[in-house]
XYZ file of C-alpha atoms in Angstrom:
664
model
C 0.022 -0.063 0.459
C 1.304 3.628 -1.170
C 1.961 6.261 1.951
C 3.297 8.678 2.757
C 5.976 9.779 5.200
C 4.137 12.662 6.969
C 0.666 11.135 6.807
C -1.055 8.774 8.220
C -4.739 9.471 6.711
C -6.123 8.573 3.367
C -8.846 10.097 1.289
C -10.601 7.632 0.255
C -10.422 9.055 -3.915
C -6.071 8.069 -4.012
C -6.476 5.439 -3.952
C -8.914 3.982 -6.165
C -7.022 5.819 -8.731
C -3.768 4.791 -7.780
C -5.229 1.186 -8.009
C -6.137 1.717 -11.161
C -3.091 3.443 -12.495
C -0.755 1.012 -10.784
C -2.922 -1.971 -12.457
C -2.577 -0.131 -15.759
C 0.908 0.609 -15.730
C 1.712 -2.660 -14.578
C 0.287 -4.269 -17.201
C 2.513 -2.481 -19.812
C 5.416 -3.174 -19.006
C 5.948 0.749 -19.503
C 10.280 2.397 -19.765
C 10.457 -1.669 -21.391
C 12.111 -1.022 -25.247
C 11.509 -3.117 -28.210
C 13.833 -5.636 -29.691
C 17.607 -6.854 -27.533
C 18.340 -4.972 -25.052
C 22.564 -5.231 -25.100
C 23.347 -1.737 -26.210
C 20.039 0.168 -24.989
C 19.203 2.135 -21.983
C 16.050 0.206 -20.009
C 14.862 1.849 -17.771
C 12.084 0.902 -14.716
C 10.053 2.595 -12.118
C 9.616 1.057 -8.985
C 6.429 1.684 -7.139
C 4.938 3.356 -11.268
C 2.165 5.176 -9.313
C 2.803 7.658 -5.592
C 0.027 9.254 -3.789
C 0.149 12.256 -1.473
C -1.676 13.946 0.643
C -0.579 17.565 1.793
C -2.843 20.996 3.321
C -3.094 23.272 -0.086
C -1.180 26.846 0.399
C -3.630 28.699 -0.441
C -6.886 29.237 2.224
C -10.396 29.600 1.051
C -10.004 33.098 0.125
C -7.219 32.938 -1.680
C -4.910 33.668 0.453
C -1.835 31.738 1.307
C -1.709 30.306 4.033
C 2.132 30.257 6.505
C 4.134 26.959 7.844
C 2.582 24.312 4.964
C 4.913 21.843 4.011
C 5.020 19.521 1.191
C 4.697 16.092 1.322
C 7.064 14.034 -0.648
C 7.778 10.886 -1.642
C 10.352 8.588 -3.712
C 10.817 6.045 -6.517
C 13.449 4.220 -7.496
C 14.275 4.259 -10.930
C 16.260 0.690 -12.561
C 18.643 0.930 -15.689
C 18.261 -2.705 -16.481
C 20.378 -1.999 -19.356
C 23.518 -2.150 -21.222
C 23.761 1.736 -21.838
C 23.463 5.055 -19.792
C 20.339 6.750 -20.225
C 20.985 10.228 -20.570
C 17.971 11.695 -18.530
C 15.027 14.614 -19.176
C 11.235 14.541 -16.658
C 8.510 15.887 -17.792
C 5.271 16.663 -15.209
C 2.012 16.390 -16.698
C -1.413 16.628 -16.556
C -4.054 18.489 -15.302
C -2.297 18.963 -11.646
C 0.777 19.617 -13.509
C 1.807 22.893 -11.638
C 1.396 20.822 -8.221
C 4.115 18.159 -8.200
C 8.230 19.244 -8.981
C 10.916 16.615 -8.331
C 13.619 17.519 -5.684
C 16.092 19.231 -7.239
C 17.770 17.425 -4.688
C 17.544 14.201 -5.884
C 16.570 15.359 -9.836
C 19.187 13.510 -12.198
C 21.032 13.764 -16.072
C 22.223 10.389 -16.208
C 21.754 7.273 -14.860
C 24.571 4.374 -15.826
C 24.667 0.919 -17.296
C 23.279 -1.655 -14.130
C 22.848 1.673 -11.781
C 19.349 2.799 -8.989
C 18.814 6.001 -8.370
C 15.690 7.269 -5.496
C 14.183 10.514 -7.157
C 11.992 12.424 -5.235
C 8.996 14.241 -5.811
C 6.766 16.858 -3.286
C 2.854 17.902 -4.238
C 2.467 20.819 -2.462
C -2.115 21.942 -3.770
C -3.845 25.058 -4.054
C -7.076 23.829 -2.753
C -8.356 21.168 -1.313
C -9.955 17.637 -3.324
C -7.804 15.324 -5.406
C -6.255 16.327 -8.497
C -4.017 13.599 -10.142
C -0.621 13.895 -13.049
C 2.205 11.541 -15.114
C 5.561 11.588 -14.933
C 7.431 11.222 -17.664
C 10.930 9.879 -17.778
C 13.026 9.603 -21.252
C 16.417 8.123 -21.865
C 17.176 9.890 -24.450
C 17.194 6.805 -26.965
C 14.949 6.707 -29.677
C 14.088 2.557 -30.070
C 13.268 2.428 -26.172
C 9.471 4.005 -24.045
C 10.377 6.704 -21.603
C 9.219 5.661 -18.513
C 5.608 6.647 -16.500
C 4.610 7.334 -12.790
C 1.700 7.940 -12.601
C 0.662 11.171 -9.575
C -2.064 11.570 -7.247
C -2.703 13.643 -4.422
C -5.548 15.495 -2.392
C -5.407 18.070 -0.844
C -6.381 17.544 2.858
C -9.584 18.025 2.683
C -9.928 20.265 6.425
C -10.137 24.215 7.174
C -6.912 25.878 4.619
C -6.254 27.338 7.791
C -5.277 26.429 12.110
C -8.290 25.885 13.642
C -8.705 25.403 17.129
C -10.146 22.700 19.499
C -11.539 22.549 23.244
C -13.313 19.732 24.531
C -12.676 18.844 27.980
C -14.393 16.180 31.113
C -16.940 15.723 31.671
C -17.034 13.921 35.674
C -18.974 11.416 35.575
C -19.704 10.467 32.611
C -16.594 8.855 30.221
C -17.222 11.349 27.502
C -15.421 15.138 26.282
C -17.691 17.676 25.763
C -17.062 20.510 23.352
C -16.339 24.186 24.080
C -19.187 26.115 21.539
C -18.073 28.751 19.617
C -19.236 32.620 18.803
C -20.796 32.793 15.181
C -17.295 34.429 14.733
C -15.471 31.222 15.351
C -13.926 32.806 18.968
C -14.262 30.816 21.349
C -14.738 33.157 25.145
C -17.802 31.107 26.095
C -16.932 28.383 28.079
C -17.902 27.135 31.784
C -16.298 23.612 32.752
C -17.363 22.349 36.459
C -15.724 20.089 38.691
C -17.011 17.336 41.072
C -17.949 18.745 44.093
C -14.861 18.332 46.480
C -13.890 18.111 49.675
C -11.466 21.010 51.520
C -7.827 19.924 51.201
C -8.600 16.878 48.428
C -7.383 17.577 44.491
C -9.980 16.587 41.693
C -8.537 15.854 38.250
C -10.575 16.713 34.648
C -8.902 16.519 31.651
C -9.051 19.297 29.063
C -7.815 18.377 25.225
C -6.843 21.336 22.603
C -7.312 19.838 18.757
C -6.262 20.892 15.755
C -9.290 20.872 13.333
C -7.413 22.942 10.296
C -4.500 21.882 8.377
C -0.848 24.046 8.615
C 0.268 23.659 13.012
C -1.187 25.185 15.248
C 1.352 27.839 17.908
C -0.025 27.410 21.703
C 2.036 30.416 22.261
C 0.440 30.696 26.488
C -1.348 28.019 28.643
C -2.548 30.122 31.534
C -4.569 29.917 35.399
C -5.632 33.188 36.859
C -8.003 33.824 39.069
C -11.741 35.482 37.827
C -12.337 38.726 38.916
C -12.889 39.410 43.175
C -12.108 35.968 43.726
C -9.464 34.503 46.228
C -6.026 32.943 44.801
C -5.809 30.518 42.140
C -7.366 26.719 43.304
C -6.558 25.001 40.082
C -3.408 24.448 38.848
C -1.995 22.917 35.503
C -0.356 19.220 35.525
C -0.147 18.660 32.033
C 2.255 20.232 30.896
C 4.354 20.152 33.224
C 6.531 22.485 30.847
C 4.018 25.888 29.995
C 4.550 26.752 26.077
C 5.310 30.491 25.880
C 6.230 32.018 22.384
C 10.257 31.414 21.677
C 8.977 27.759 22.754
C 5.120 26.646 21.870
C 3.323 23.646 21.923
C 2.934 22.619 17.645
C -0.510 20.362 17.128
C 0.378 19.332 13.619
C -1.468 16.608 11.214
C 0.742 16.034 9.443
C 3.033 15.021 11.775
C 0.639 13.016 14.359
C 0.301 15.107 16.888
C -3.334 17.586 16.308
C -3.610 17.078 19.905
C -2.699 18.109 23.435
C -5.045 17.008 26.189
C -4.512 19.244 29.779
C -5.559 17.943 33.062
C -5.560 20.814 35.856
C -5.799 19.810 38.841
C -8.635 21.383 41.944
C -7.489 21.711 45.115
C -9.822 24.123 46.914
C -8.707 25.135 50.606
C -10.856 27.377 53.289
C -10.801 30.858 52.685
C -12.353 31.771 55.194
C -15.836 33.624 54.061
C -18.059 30.414 53.863
C -18.773 29.994 50.044
C -17.940 26.733 48.726
C -17.725 27.665 45.065
C -14.667 28.687 43.127
C -13.603 30.517 39.970
C -10.634 30.625 37.685
C -10.133 30.946 34.328
C -7.277 29.339 31.683
C -6.315 31.440 28.517
C -5.431 29.547 25.564
C -2.872 31.725 23.226
C -1.997 30.085 19.933
C -1.739 31.434 16.227
C -5.766 30.250 15.307
C -7.277 32.632 12.730
C -10.588 33.002 14.518
C -10.056 32.763 17.630
C -6.653 33.309 18.741
C -6.897 34.000 22.219
C -9.701 31.476 23.437
C -11.034 31.766 27.700
C -12.258 28.956 29.452
C -13.768 29.383 32.867
C -13.349 27.092 35.586
C -15.457 26.587 38.437
C -16.188 24.063 41.696
C -17.472 23.460 44.987
C -15.859 22.773 48.170
C -17.747 20.353 50.650
C -17.120 20.329 54.083
C -16.565 17.024 54.910
C -18.863 15.513 58.216
C -16.793 12.286 59.071
C -13.168 12.823 60.185
C -10.934 9.338 61.446
C -8.418 9.900 63.927
C -5.297 9.490 63.455
C -5.845 9.927 60.340
C -2.741 6.885 58.756
C -0.693 5.144 60.455
C 3.209 4.142 59.566
C 2.899 0.279 61.599
C 6.728 -0.350 61.141
C 7.950 3.712 62.035
C 8.149 3.262 66.047
C 8.091 7.224 66.112
C 4.552 6.941 64.463
C 2.545 5.526 68.104
C -0.915 5.778 65.415
C -3.137 8.054 68.103
C -1.377 5.292 71.006
C -3.723 2.449 70.267
C -0.321 0.654 67.921
C 0.196 -2.775 69.507
C 1.086 -5.636 68.326
C -0.911 -9.056 67.973
C 2.043 -11.766 66.861
C 5.832 -11.549 66.694
C 6.396 -8.599 63.809
C 2.342 -8.517 63.054
C 0.632 -5.896 64.686
C -2.839 -3.452 65.286
C -4.800 -0.317 65.205
C -8.130 1.287 66.191
C -9.556 4.543 64.551
C -12.272 6.459 65.542
C -14.759 8.000 63.296
C -16.007 11.078 63.827
C -19.689 12.850 63.148
C -18.413 16.628 63.108
C -21.718 17.444 61.136
C -24.893 18.710 62.654
C -27.447 15.017 60.891
C -26.779 11.668 62.142
C -25.102 9.663 59.121
C -24.627 5.288 58.381
C -21.663 4.012 57.037
C -21.904 2.751 54.252
C -19.007 1.207 53.311
C -15.435 0.896 54.391
C -13.290 -0.184 52.192
C -9.004 -0.118 50.784
C -7.866 0.833 47.655
C -4.923 -1.423 47.420
C -6.686 -5.312 48.742
C -3.996 -7.208 45.790
C -1.528 -6.632 49.509
C -3.097 -8.143 51.625
C -1.141 -7.092 54.406
C -4.304 -4.287 56.328
C -7.496 -6.304 56.958
C -10.421 -5.042 59.200
C -10.776 -6.179 62.561
C -13.820 -6.733 65.293
C -13.932 -3.511 64.996
C -16.103 -1.994 62.026
C -18.651 0.621 61.402
C -19.221 -0.617 58.127
C -23.164 -0.636 58.109
C -23.692 2.051 61.818
C -24.872 5.261 62.228
C -23.237 7.321 64.028
C -25.126 11.273 65.557
C -23.553 13.816 65.933
C -20.783 14.564 67.792
C -20.118 10.569 68.643
C -17.692 8.324 67.759
C -17.287 4.134 66.311
C -14.724 2.580 66.062
C -12.394 0.864 63.176
C -9.746 -1.736 63.416
C -7.095 -2.777 61.287
C -4.516 -5.404 60.899
C -1.302 -5.330 59.394
C 0.910 -8.512 58.766
C 4.394 -8.198 58.737
C 7.174 -7.794 55.843
C 10.644 -6.371 54.388
C 8.391 -5.502 51.051
C 7.204 -1.909 52.197
C 3.185 -1.038 50.644
C 0.765 1.590 51.266
C -2.940 0.946 51.174
C -5.763 3.763 51.779
C -9.281 2.401 53.663
C -12.366 4.986 52.862
C -14.899 5.222 55.083
C -17.141 6.348 52.944
C -20.778 7.380 55.318
C -24.467 9.001 53.692
C -27.368 10.924 55.345
C -30.649 11.057 54.383
C -29.587 9.122 51.003
C -27.440 12.316 49.989
C -23.729 11.712 50.518
C -21.975 12.587 54.028
C -18.160 12.711 53.063
C -15.358 10.243 53.179
C -12.784 9.757 55.695
C -9.375 8.374 54.117
C -7.565 6.546 56.068
C -3.789 6.334 55.029
C -1.924 3.244 55.880
C 2.255 1.759 55.595
C 4.185 -0.930 56.582
C 7.619 -2.313 56.058
C 11.238 -0.521 55.059
C 11.369 2.216 52.791
C 12.860 2.040 49.466
C 14.702 5.242 48.321
C 13.244 5.329 44.078
C 15.656 7.810 41.981
C 16.937 8.148 38.375
C 19.559 8.948 36.357
C 19.311 11.982 34.976
C 16.636 13.251 38.182
C 14.279 15.647 36.368
C 13.667 15.961 32.591
C 15.149 13.852 29.803
C 16.617 16.449 27.564
C 16.655 15.754 23.520
C 17.232 19.360 21.840
C 20.928 17.800 20.720
C 20.125 14.591 19.687
C 21.270 14.423 16.083
C 19.730 10.294 15.584
C 15.876 10.563 14.043
C 14.621 8.503 16.598
C 16.852 9.391 19.629
C 16.621 7.387 22.255
C 17.894 8.145 25.216
C 19.018 5.900 28.927
C 16.882 6.443 31.681
C 18.084 4.763 35.153
C 16.349 3.881 37.272
C 17.785 3.955 40.699
C 16.725 2.323 44.106
C 19.220 4.120 47.067
C 23.235 4.649 46.332
C 24.429 1.617 48.508
C 23.346 -1.980 49.844
C 20.970 -1.825 52.860
C 20.156 1.274 52.414
C 16.951 1.654 51.662
C 13.958 -1.496 51.585
C 13.394 -3.244 48.276
C 11.277 -1.204 45.140
C 8.592 -2.654 43.512
C 7.746 -1.386 40.180
C 4.039 -1.486 38.939
C 3.814 0.605 36.304
C 6.255 2.530 34.068
C 4.197 5.283 31.099
C 4.494 7.838 28.572
C 0.809 9.712 30.399
C 1.801 13.298 28.226
C 3.092 13.342 24.462
C 2.728 10.270 22.953
C 3.649 8.919 19.938
C 6.529 11.393 19.591
C 7.485 10.551 22.677
C 7.649 5.749 23.430
C 9.102 3.777 25.400
C 11.959 1.553 23.873
C 12.381 -1.765 26.168
C 10.964 -0.483 30.032
C 10.444 -3.357 33.783
C 8.196 -5.812 33.756
C 5.201 -4.660 36.087
C 6.220 -6.741 40.040
C 9.859 -5.632 39.022
C 11.689 -5.334 42.180
C 15.281 -3.170 42.568
C 17.216 -3.999 44.980
C 18.600 -1.604 47.295
C 21.993 0.143 45.816
C 21.021 -0.991 42.388
C 19.652 0.623 39.356
C 17.779 -0.366 35.814
C 17.979 1.221 32.352
C 14.530 1.820 30.364
C 15.176 3.799 27.142
C 12.962 6.340 25.910
C 12.511 6.729 22.732
C 11.544 10.166 20.192
C 10.516 10.385 16.623
C 11.541 14.019 15.974
C 8.502 15.943 13.995
C 8.899 17.965 10.898
C 7.638 20.911 12.082
C 10.964 21.110 15.127
C 9.355 22.966 18.238
C 9.012 22.432 21.495
C 7.961 19.235 21.918
C 6.681 17.735 25.304
C 5.719 14.905 27.270
C 5.521 13.117 30.530
C 7.215 9.955 31.623
C 4.908 8.470 35.125
C 6.862 5.881 37.543
C 4.690 3.994 39.789
C 6.367 2.374 42.209
C 5.651 1.223 46.090
C 7.950 4.349 47.434
C 5.629 6.966 49.432
C 6.737 9.890 48.724
C 5.193 9.501 44.856
C 2.227 7.334 45.722
C -0.171 7.752 43.210
C -2.114 9.697 41.457
C 1.651 12.101 41.792
C 3.999 9.029 41.120
C 7.184 10.039 40.006
C 7.614 11.952 37.413
C 10.550 12.488 34.958
C 9.598 15.416 32.465
C 9.900 14.836 27.553
C 11.459 17.313 27.002
C 12.696 18.854 23.078
C 12.981 21.880 21.398
C 14.490 22.593 18.117
C 13.947 25.734 15.921
C 10.490 26.170 13.803
C 11.793 25.060 10.786
C 9.448 27.393 8.588
C 9.606 26.966 4.889
C 11.036 29.712 3.115
C 9.794 31.875 0.285
C 10.647 32.285 -2.690
C 10.487 36.800 -4.568
C 10.555 36.637 -7.932
C 10.210 40.413 -9.897
C 11.355 41.422 -13.306
C 13.505 44.236 -14.005
C 11.132 46.792 -12.795
C 9.723 45.384 -9.881
C 7.280 42.886 -11.044
C 5.528 40.654 -9.823
C 3.240 37.517 -11.603
C 2.601 38.472 -14.861
C 4.266 42.118 -17.134
C 4.451 42.505 -21.206
C 7.423 44.945 -23.175
C 7.504 45.249 -26.260
C 10.021 42.912 -28.424
C 11.357 45.592 -30.624
C 11.854 47.857 -28.626
C 13.381 45.398 -25.187
C 17.690 45.918 -27.130
C 19.191 43.655 -25.959
C 16.531 41.555 -26.321
C 17.014 40.310 -22.903
C 16.215 40.855 -19.738
C 16.893 40.686 -15.813
C 14.431 38.174 -13.131
C 15.455 39.389 -9.576
C 15.266 36.385 -6.513
C 17.994 38.751 -3.790
C 13.796 39.534 -2.279
C 13.290 35.952 -1.569
C 13.207 35.273 2.783
C 13.759 32.721 5.191
C 11.431 32.781 8.027
C 11.232 33.698 11.150
C 14.229 36.012 10.828
C 14.172 37.292 8.048
C 10.805 38.847 6.382
C 8.851 40.440 2.813
C 11.418 44.768 4.444
C 14.265 42.481 5.614
C 15.477 39.391 2.626
C 18.390 36.531 3.524
C 18.289 33.486 4.544
C 18.669 31.478 1.854
C 21.734 29.617 0.351
C 20.479 27.769 -3.029
C 18.363 29.850 -5.749
C 17.216 27.468 -8.672
C 15.237 29.322 -11.485
C 13.607 27.619 -13.672
C 12.588 28.644 -17.665
C 9.394 26.920 -17.682
C 7.423 28.018 -21.200
C 8.435 30.667 -24.116
C 6.987 29.559 -27.432
C 7.478 27.399 -30.304
C 11.006 27.196 -31.900
C 12.113 29.796 -29.963
C 15.706 29.824 -28.227
C 15.896 31.516 -25.279
C 18.308 31.189 -22.422
C 19.199 31.785 -18.602
C 22.343 32.383 -17.658
C 23.842 34.092 -15.630
C 24.024 38.070 -15.409
C 28.232 38.717 -15.043
C 28.817 35.751 -18.132
C 26.359 36.492 -21.179
C 28.386 34.507 -22.744
C 28.814 30.800 -20.904
C 26.032 27.990 -19.277
C 22.473 27.703 -19.287
C 21.610 27.902 -15.543
C 18.956 26.873 -16.928
C 16.695 24.381 -13.338
C 20.628 24.704 -11.757
C 20.493 25.374 -7.910
C 23.281 27.525 -6.652
C 24.302 30.717 -5.662
C 23.152 34.035 -8.209
C 19.464 35.576 -7.065
C 19.576 37.049 -10.161
C 19.289 35.911 -14.036
C 19.480 37.290 -17.305
C 16.091 35.915 -19.459
C 18.230 36.218 -23.673
C 14.650 36.420 -25.758
C 14.752 35.012 -28.934
C 14.852 38.881 -30.748
C 12.592 37.269 -33.182
C 9.991 35.165 -32.108
C 6.994 36.901 -29.928
C 5.095 34.897 -27.045
C 4.217 33.872 -23.679
C 8.021 33.206 -21.755
C 7.063 31.758 -17.835
C 9.982 31.908 -15.129
C 10.082 29.767 -11.943
C 11.594 29.794 -9.276
C 12.217 27.950 -6.039
C 14.485 28.312 -2.925
C 15.900 26.179 0.151
C 17.549 27.463 3.334
C 20.165 26.685 5.116
C 18.445 22.917 6.231
C 17.920 22.383 2.330
C 14.144 22.920 3.688
C 12.953 23.776 -0.176
C 10.211 27.018 -1.525
C 7.038 26.975 -2.701
C 7.489 27.609 -5.838
C 6.507 31.703 -7.192
C 6.103 32.181 -11.242
C 6.482 34.956 -12.953
C 4.754 35.110 -16.573
C 6.123 37.983 -18.991
C 4.168 38.344 -22.530
C 6.309 39.606 -24.742
C 4.420 41.360 -28.479
C 5.742 42.032 -31.716
């Protein structure tokens, strides 16, 4: 199956066209000569049809679109004959002007038994399917030319960056969209968190998606309290590193990174006002055409719990923790403790359940005193007994005591339980895997997961899970550790984290989370490693083509009045953004002028202005930023000059053209 190297998606029409054309071309033995091959070249292309998909270079109103990249596909050209092929390439058909052979792969000849890889770029002018054919002639009149079918699809997406913001609906396994105004701006979106107890947390996911074809650049994600609200009590967990104007988050359909997930934590605190409502505003700044500043209101309601547990935690193996004075040995090193469940509200409550969050450890269980099913009146309490079975491996668990009153939730008392010898989770590097200086693609960096620095210093470190929770699929685990892996004290084990570099560069971020039995990094916080790569934004250069008087697009002259019969064509105003601009051109490493059209039978050429009698520079990629168009003094008609420029990284511009009508 033919696929684009830059996009995993395909419109449905293009593969059907490709299949039909490939079948026809495969059956015709195109390019093979008639008769013996002893003294002839014999060209064969594989595959005989290419499929492309890319963003249009102009939007629906005809305006140019910034930061769009051509789709490039390649085919292999083999010379199976015994003579050198002198090659000429021609693209024809209704979509010919949207396909271009990559000049760095274009060759003039192919020796016998030789092989070459030819690349073709596709830059659509609109959405939808277009087709053309590439004809390759080997210069031998006794052989047939090779034909490669080209089918391109301009993506059927908005031609400008377009932002979509969605949010998690509490209590439902679904996401809802922020609704834009009639003008496309998002500034009236409300996201509500579930009611949250004071000093506890609740986290919701939000997603920012690029619905357009070009890259969406997120330059700011800021959380601020609403007017009149207390200090902000909403916090951004992901992304860990906020974007900036200089280091934006880039969302690209072409690179497969069209979506960014946010995780926002609501952590209410008592503010003394008696008002349980909490508000904040999320501002998303981007290059979205219709909503460059999107505003989202965040709302949460605080709840004061009716029941409490005393003490709220207990470490059964820590001699300094008496667990409220109730911890006593039971059998050997096993222990038990009693916790008081108190009703601090104004109405009676019923204890609905007493449950452990991680019962699989088997180290904690409810003893003889169990308040489940009992009613606790205001100001009264019931006891909960917890039994602990000792083991050197450190474990933690939380027992939740859930209450109701009159059929309505009345709060939850959570008791943190632990026991065993503490592990000492560390990593090398400690906080960040930075791929900014890597040259390989994909780039792979090692991460050591360690348990202290010396034997006997710490308890066994048990790895529960290792996940890339943000930044996939650009960031991924090339190698990991199985669930339940134990790392002995004073030792390390290594995993490998891979980064697949997007073609657009910029700031790319991710988060790696390590779940283990280390209580300092207990779920849901876990041990987090920031993954990041900062590369310059590789924007495509802009070719600017002008006539002798600064004309662009098209102009006309009288042939009889053009003496000598030559015109100076300018390309020196081309530029490579963002370091250069139309008013300050520069940054171009190579210029390539092509004489794409001339009157039939006319003799015309492009030459170096400083060497008018020198060799042709038509199609030559070099440092000349001006060329001289030598006209045929005897034939009037239309000429067309095309310019393509390249920046210092080799990135190619869209082609621009200048039409010249020479009147008699």
